[in-house]
PDB file of C-alpha atoms in Angstrom:
ATOM      1  CA  MET A 177     157.283  92.715 115.694  1.00 57.00           C
ATOM      2  CA  LEU A 178     160.224  91.894 117.968  1.00 72.00           C
ATOM      3  CA  GLY A 179     162.738  93.868 115.931  1.00 87.00           C
ATOM      4  CA  LEU A 180     165.430  91.200 116.207  1.00 93.00           C
ATOM      5  CA  LYS A 181     167.995  91.611 113.427  1.00 93.00           C
ATOM      6  CA  LEU A 182     169.043  87.957 113.200  1.00 90.00           C
ATOM      7  CA  PRO A 183     166.533  85.134 113.607  1.00 90.00           C
ATOM      8  CA  THR A 184     167.482  81.954 115.420  1.00 89.00           C
ATOM      9  CA  ASP A 185     168.868  79.221 113.203  1.00 85.00           C
ATOM     10  CA  PRO A 186     165.926  76.766 112.917  1.00 84.00           C
ATOM     11  CA  ARG A 187     168.357  73.870 113.425  1.00 85.00           C
ATOM     12  CA  TRP A 188     168.537  74.969 117.068  1.00 87.00           C
ATOM     13  CA  VAL A 189     165.235  73.122 117.621  1.00 89.00           C
ATOM     14  CA  ASN A 190     166.967  69.869 116.579  1.00 87.00           C
ATOM     15  CA  ILE A 191     169.512  70.397 119.361  1.00 87.00           C
ATOM     16  CA  VAL A 192     166.704  71.093 121.822  1.00 88.00           C
ATOM     17  CA  GLU A 193     164.764  67.948 120.800  1.00 89.00           C
ATOM     18  CA  LYS A 194     167.760  65.799 121.685  1.00 90.00           C
ATOM     19  CA  ASN A 195     168.259  67.572 125.035  1.00 89.00           C
ATOM     20  CA  ILE A 196     164.816  68.290 126.505  1.00 92.00           C
ATOM     21  CA  GLU A 197     165.993  67.770 130.078  1.00 92.00           C
ATOM     22  CA  ASP A 198     168.809  70.306 129.614  1.00 91.00           C
ATOM     23  CA  ILE A 199     166.602  72.913 127.938  1.00 90.00           C
ATOM     24  CA  LEU A 200     163.992  72.651 130.671  1.00 94.00           C
ATOM     25  CA  THR A 201     166.643  73.110 133.361  1.00 94.00           C
ATOM     26  CA  ASP A 202     168.073  76.120 131.529  1.00 92.00           C
ATOM     27  CA  HIS A 203     164.586  77.509 131.016  1.00 94.00           C
ATOM     28  CA  ALA A 204     163.738  77.117 134.718  1.00 96.00           C
ATOM     29  CA  TYR A 205     166.790  79.171 135.642  1.00 95.00           C
ATOM     30  CA  CYS A 206     165.879  81.808 133.036  1.00 94.00           C
ATOM     31  CA  GLU A 207     162.514  82.216 134.777  1.00 95.00           C
ATOM     32  CA  GLN A 208     164.252  82.427 138.163  1.00 96.00           C
ATOM     33  CA  LYS A 209     166.641  85.090 136.818  1.00 95.00           C
ATOM     34  CA  ALA A 210     163.726  87.045 135.344  1.00 95.00           C
ATOM     35  CA  THR A 211     162.142  87.003 138.805  1.00 97.00           C
ATOM     36  CA  SER A 212     165.414  88.236 140.316  1.00 97.00           C
ATOM     37  CA  THR A 213     165.690  91.011 137.713  1.00 97.00           C
ATOM     38  CA  ALA A 214     162.222  92.291 138.589  1.00 98.00           C
ATOM     39  CA  ILE A 215     163.072  92.254 142.311  1.00 98.00           C
ATOM     40  CA  SER A 216     166.373  94.011 141.621  1.00 98.00           C
ATOM     41  CA  LEU A 217     164.590  96.787 139.698  1.00 98.00           C
ATOM     42  CA  ILE A 218     162.251  97.308 142.670  1.00 98.00           C
ATOM     43  CA  VAL A 219     165.176  97.490 145.096  1.00 98.00           C
ATOM     44  CA  SER A 220     167.308  99.729 142.859  1.00 97.00           C
ATOM     45  CA  PHE A 221     164.598 102.144 141.669  1.00 98.00           C
ATOM     46  CA  PRO A 222     161.848 102.304 144.325  1.00 98.00           C
ATOM     47  CA  GLU A 223     160.951 105.890 143.442  1.00 97.00           C
ATOM     48  CA  TYR A 224     159.492 104.767 140.084  1.00 98.00           C
ATOM     49  CA  THR A 225     156.082 103.794 141.460  1.00 98.00           C
ATOM     50  CA  GLU A 226     154.568 102.581 138.184  1.00 98.00           C
ATOM     51  CA  LEU A 227     157.634 100.447 137.478  1.00 98.00           C
ATOM     52  CA  VAL A 228     157.537  99.001 141.006  1.00 98.00           C
ATOM     53  CA  GLN A 229     153.865  98.057 140.606  1.00 98.00           C
ATOM     54  CA  GLU A 230     154.550  96.305 137.287  1.00 98.00           C
ATOM     55  CA  MET A 231     157.618  94.546 138.679  1.00 98.00           C
ATOM     56  CA  VAL A 232     155.612  93.186 141.621  1.00 98.00           C
ATOM     57  CA  ALA A 233     153.169  91.660 139.126  1.00 97.00           C
ATOM     58  CA  LEU A 234     156.075  90.388 137.041  1.00 97.00           C
ATOM     59  CA  VAL A 235     157.708  88.687 140.044  1.00 98.00           C
ATOM     60  CA  LYS A 236     154.499  86.726 140.619  1.00 97.00           C
ATOM     61  CA  GLU A 237     154.210  85.780 136.951  1.00 96.00           C
ATOM     62  CA  GLU A 238     157.851  84.783 136.477  1.00 96.00           C
ATOM     63  CA  ILE A 239     157.966  82.655 139.624  1.00 97.00           C
ATOM     64  CA  SER A 240     154.779  80.921 138.471  1.00 96.00           C
ATOM     65  CA  HIS A 241     156.529  80.217 135.153  1.00 96.00           C
ATOM     66  CA  PHE A 242     159.465  78.781 137.095  1.00 97.00           C
ATOM     67  CA  LYS A 243     157.042  76.449 138.868  1.00 97.00           C
ATOM     68  CA  MET A 244     155.427  75.448 135.559  1.00 96.00           C
ATOM     69  CA  VAL A 245     158.810  74.546 134.067  1.00 96.00           C
ATOM     70  CA  HIS A 246     159.909  72.794 137.256  1.00 97.00           C
ATOM     71  CA  ASP A 247     156.669  70.776 137.201  1.00 97.00           C
ATOM     72  CA  LYS A 248     157.473  69.729 133.594  1.00 96.00           C
ATOM     73  CA  ILE A 249     160.877  68.531 134.776  1.00 96.00           C
ATOM     74  CA  LEU A 250     159.282  66.514 137.583  1.00 97.00           C
ATOM     75  CA  GLU A 251     156.592  65.088 135.251  1.00 95.00           C
ATOM     76  CA  ASN A 252     159.398  63.557 133.195  1.00 94.00           C
ATOM     77  CA  GLY A 253     160.967  61.967 136.256  1.00 96.00           C
ATOM     78  CA  TRP A 254     163.930  64.344 136.274  1.00 96.00           C
ATOM     79  CA  THR A 255     165.275  66.752 138.889  1.00 96.00           C
ATOM     80  CA  LEU A 256     166.308  70.340 138.374  1.00 95.00           C
ATOM     81  CA  GLY A 257     169.929  70.394 137.248  1.00 87.00           C
ATOM     82  CA  ARG A 258     172.517  72.969 138.190  1.00 88.00           C
ATOM     83  CA  ASP A 259     172.504  76.472 136.797  1.00 87.00           C
ATOM     84  CA  ARG A 260     175.001  77.254 134.052  1.00 83.00           C
ATOM     85  CA  LYS A 261     176.457  80.531 132.915  1.00 83.00           C
ATOM     86  CA  ASP A 262     174.319  82.173 130.227  1.00 85.00           C
ATOM     87  CA  ASP A 263     176.909  83.200 127.601  1.00 86.00           C
ATOM     88  CA  TYR A 264     174.274  85.201 125.723  1.00 89.00           C
ATOM     89  CA  VAL A 265     173.482  87.410 128.712  1.00 91.00           C
ATOM     90  CA  VAL A 266     177.156  87.700 129.729  1.00 91.00           C
ATOM     91  CA  GLN A 267     178.034  89.000 126.252  1.00 92.00           C
ATOM     92  CA  LEU A 268     174.950  91.220 126.048  1.00 94.00           C
ATOM     93  CA  LEU A 269     175.775  92.971 129.332  1.00 94.00           C
ATOM     94  CA  LYS A 270     179.070  94.171 127.877  1.00 94.00           C
ATOM     95  CA  PHE A 271     177.297  96.536 125.474  1.00 96.00           C
ATOM     96  CA  PHE A 272     176.502  99.536 127.645  1.00 95.00           C
ATOM     97  CA  PRO A 273     179.288 101.184 129.669  1.00 92.00           C
ATOM     98  CA  LYS A 274     179.013 100.996 133.450  1.00 90.00           C
ATOM     99  CA  GLY A 275     178.060 104.097 135.390  1.00 89.00           C
ATOM    100  CA  GLY A 276     176.137 107.130 134.275  1.00 93.00           C
ATOM    101  CA  SER A 277     173.151 108.761 135.897  1.00 95.00           C
ATOM    102  CA  ARG A 278     170.494 106.735 137.706  1.00 95.00           C
ATOM    103  CA  THR A 279     168.157 107.335 134.785  1.00 96.00           C
ATOM    104  CA  THR A 280     170.766 106.098 132.308  1.00 97.00           C
ATOM    105  CA  GLN A 281     171.395 102.994 134.425  1.00 97.00           C
ATOM    106  CA  LEU A 282     167.646 102.335 134.601  1.00 98.00           C
ATOM    107  CA  VAL A 283     167.179 102.757 130.853  1.00 98.00           C
ATOM    108  CA  HIS A 284     170.073 100.384 130.118  1.00 98.00           C
ATOM    109  CA  ARG A 285     168.698  97.730 132.462  1.00 97.00           C
ATOM    110  CA  LEU A 286     165.257  98.065 130.916  1.00 98.00           C
ATOM    111  CA  LEU A 287     166.673  97.730 127.388  1.00 98.00           C
ATOM    112  CA  TYR A 288     168.645  94.622 128.353  1.00 97.00           C
ATOM    113  CA  ALA A 289     165.518  93.121 129.899  1.00 97.00           C
ATOM    114  CA  ALA A 290     163.433  93.972 126.826  1.00 96.00           C
ATOM    115  CA  LEU A 291     165.918  92.316 124.500  1.00 96.00           C
ATOM    116  CA  ILE A 292     166.249  89.167 126.616  1.00 95.00           C
ATOM    117  CA  GLU A 293     162.454  88.867 126.681  1.00 93.00           C
ATOM    118  CA  ALA A 294     162.246  89.460 122.914  1.00 93.00           C
ATOM    119  CA  ARG A 295     164.782  86.725 122.197  1.00 93.00           C
ATOM    120  CA  SER A 296     163.010  84.364 124.602  1.00 92.00           C
ATOM    121  CA  CYS A 297     159.730  85.089 122.835  1.00 92.00           C
ATOM    122  CA  GLU A 298     161.293  84.345 119.450  1.00 93.00           C
ATOM    123  CA  ARG A 299     162.777  81.093 120.755  1.00 92.00           C
ATOM    124  CA  PHE A 300     159.498  80.019 122.366  1.00 93.00           C
ATOM    125  CA  ARG A 301     157.686  80.692 119.079  1.00 93.00           C
ATOM    126  CA  LEU A 302     160.143  78.449 117.283  1.00 93.00           C
ATOM    127  CA  LEU A 303     159.682  75.706 119.875  1.00 94.00           C
ATOM    128  CA  SER A 304     155.901  76.043 119.706  1.00 94.00           C
ATOM    129  CA  GLU A 305     155.962  75.589 115.927  1.00 94.00           C
ATOM    130  CA  GLU A 306     158.711  73.003 115.481  1.00 92.00           C
ATOM    131  CA  LEU A 307     158.818  70.645 118.484  1.00 93.00           C
ATOM    132  CA  GLU A 308     157.539  67.157 117.708  1.00 93.00           C
ATOM    133  CA  ASP A 309     156.198  66.830 121.268  1.00 92.00           C
ATOM    134  CA  LYS A 310     152.880  68.661 120.741  1.00 93.00           C
ATOM    135  CA  GLU A 311     152.179  69.024 124.475  1.00 93.00           C
ATOM    136  CA  LEU A 312     155.540  70.722 124.993  1.00 94.00           C
ATOM    137  CA  ALA A 313     154.985  72.805 121.852  1.00 94.00           C
ATOM    138  CA  GLU A 314     151.678  74.079 123.281  1.00 94.00           C
ATOM    139  CA  PHE A 315     153.393  74.803 126.613  1.00 93.00           C
ATOM    140  CA  TYR A 316     155.882  77.051 124.793  1.00 93.00           C
ATOM    141  CA  ARG A 317     153.151  78.732 122.733  1.00 92.00           C
ATOM    142  CA  LYS A 318     151.450  79.907 125.935  1.00 90.00           C
ATOM    143  CA  LEU A 319     154.718  81.179 127.395  1.00 90.00           C
ATOM    144  CA  MET A 320     155.569  82.971 124.134  1.00 89.00           C
ATOM    145  CA  VAL A 321     152.613  85.325 124.616  1.00 83.00           C
ATOM    146  CA  SER A 322     153.848  86.322 128.090  1.00 82.00           C
ATOM    147  CA  GLU A 323     157.355  86.988 126.833  1.00 82.00           C
ATOM    148  CA  ALA A 324     156.022  89.306 124.119  1.00 81.00           C
ATOM    149  CA  ASN A 325     154.103  91.280 126.738  1.00 90.00           C
ATOM    150  CA  HIS A 326     157.211  91.548 128.927  1.00 93.00           C
ATOM    151  CA  TYR A 327     159.325  92.754 125.998  1.00 92.00           C
ATOM    152  CA  THR A 328     156.899  95.554 125.162  1.00 94.00           C
ATOM    153  CA  MET A 329     156.529  96.521 128.825  1.00 97.00           C
ATOM    154  CA  PHE A 330     160.290  96.881 129.394  1.00 98.00           C
ATOM    155  CA  LEU A 331     160.811  98.774 126.141  1.00 97.00           C
ATOM    156  CA  GLY A 332     157.856 101.017 126.961  1.00 98.00           C
ATOM    157  CA  PHE A 333     159.302 101.879 130.366  1.00 98.00           C
ATOM    158  CA  ALA A 334     162.708 102.642 128.819  1.00 98.00           C
ATOM    159  CA  ARG A 335     161.014 105.055 126.416  1.00 98.00           C
ATOM    160  CA  GLN A 336     158.940 106.556 129.221  1.00 98.00           C
ATOM    161  CA  TYR A 337     161.852 107.204 131.584  1.00 98.00           C
ATOM    162  CA  GLY A 338     164.527 108.132 129.044  1.00 97.00           C
ATOM    163  CA  ASP A 339     164.668 110.551 126.137  1.00 97.00           C
ATOM    164  CA  ARG A 340     162.662 108.761 123.415  1.00 97.00           C
ATOM    165  CA  LYS A 341     165.027 109.594 120.549  1.00 97.00           C
ATOM    166  CA  GLU A 342     168.103 108.576 122.544  1.00 97.00           C
ATOM    167  CA  VAL A 343     166.424 105.397 123.818  1.00 98.00           C
ATOM    168  CA  ASP A 344     165.395 104.358 120.304  1.00 97.00           C
ATOM    169  CA  LYS A 345     168.961 104.875 119.060  1.00 98.00           C
ATOM    170  CA  LYS A 346     170.366 102.810 121.939  1.00 98.00           C
ATOM    171  CA  TRP A 347     167.758 100.133 121.270  1.00 97.00           C
ATOM    172  CA  ASN A 348     168.692  99.890 117.585  1.00 97.00           C
ATOM    173  CA  ASP A 349     172.401  99.798 118.412  1.00 97.00           C
ATOM    174  CA  LEU A 350     171.751  97.070 120.999  1.00 97.00           C
ATOM    175  CA  LEU A 351     169.782  95.068 118.411  1.00 97.00           C
ATOM    176  CA  ASP A 352     172.736  95.294 115.992  1.00 96.00           C
ATOM    177  CA  TYR A 353     175.137  94.179 118.732  1.00 96.00           C
ATOM    178  CA  GLU A 354     172.849  91.290 119.702  1.00 95.00           C
ATOM    179  CA  ALA A 355     172.717  90.109 116.077  1.00 93.00           C
ATOM    180  CA  GLU A 356     176.522  89.815 116.115  1.00 92.00           C
ATOM    181  CA  ILE A 357     176.368  87.786 119.337  1.00 91.00           C
ATOM    182  CA  MET A 358     173.759  85.465 117.824  1.00 89.00           C
ATOM    183  CA  LYS A 359     176.038  84.583 114.897  1.00 85.00           C
ATOM    184  CA  ASN A 360     178.080  82.461 117.302  1.00 80.00           C
ATOM    185  CA  LEU A 361     175.181  81.030 119.272  1.00 74.00           C
ATOM    186  CA  SER A 362     172.189  78.734 118.527  1.00 61.00           C
ATOM    187  CA  LYS A 363     174.471  75.770 118.957  1.00 64.00           C
ATOM    188  CA  SER A 364     173.539  74.570 122.435  1.00 63.00           C
ATOM    189  CA  GLU A 365     170.590  73.334 124.423  1.00 62.00           C
ATOM    190  CA  THR A 366     169.974  76.617 126.178  1.00 71.00           C
ATOM    191  CA  ILE A 367     167.159  79.126 125.786  1.00 72.00           C
ATOM    192  CA  HIS A 368     169.461  81.926 124.631  1.00 72.00           C
ATOM    193  CA  GLY A 369     172.690  80.186 123.628  1.00 64.00           C
TER     194      GLY A 369
END
């Protein structure tokens, strides 16, 4: 359903299990960045009324997810750690060239967002199925459903605002590129890395 070309190495869950505090901190920042992305799309493309309406709803949802993850951190007696660079996203953002028309820029940002949400969904599914901590596994199962909805929403908007054939080609090319990135990841206690 997600279209990802390379699944996460299942051994990634073993790394996560040994570093729950780190994964929760990384996850909290992912939710904060998702909130920022939605706000940025509103600021950058205010003329797309339907997109703005959906992004307002997304801001509320993502910040509530941040709070949920932050509450998990506090429940364990930890504090939110410092944000770290997300190598996955840094590498992903190198795919599309800078510039182009406003529509092209919008489509590229929507495709990036769709892919990040798809990978998050895939990772959350893995955590929901493989974590020994059943309460945490259930927590990730619930979040997985949201991520799937976000992925389809972003991809749908890209197809709505761009030329469908061109968008689908870019999407497939981006999926191939992401698969290459993933060959060198799945080795750290981060949501995407």
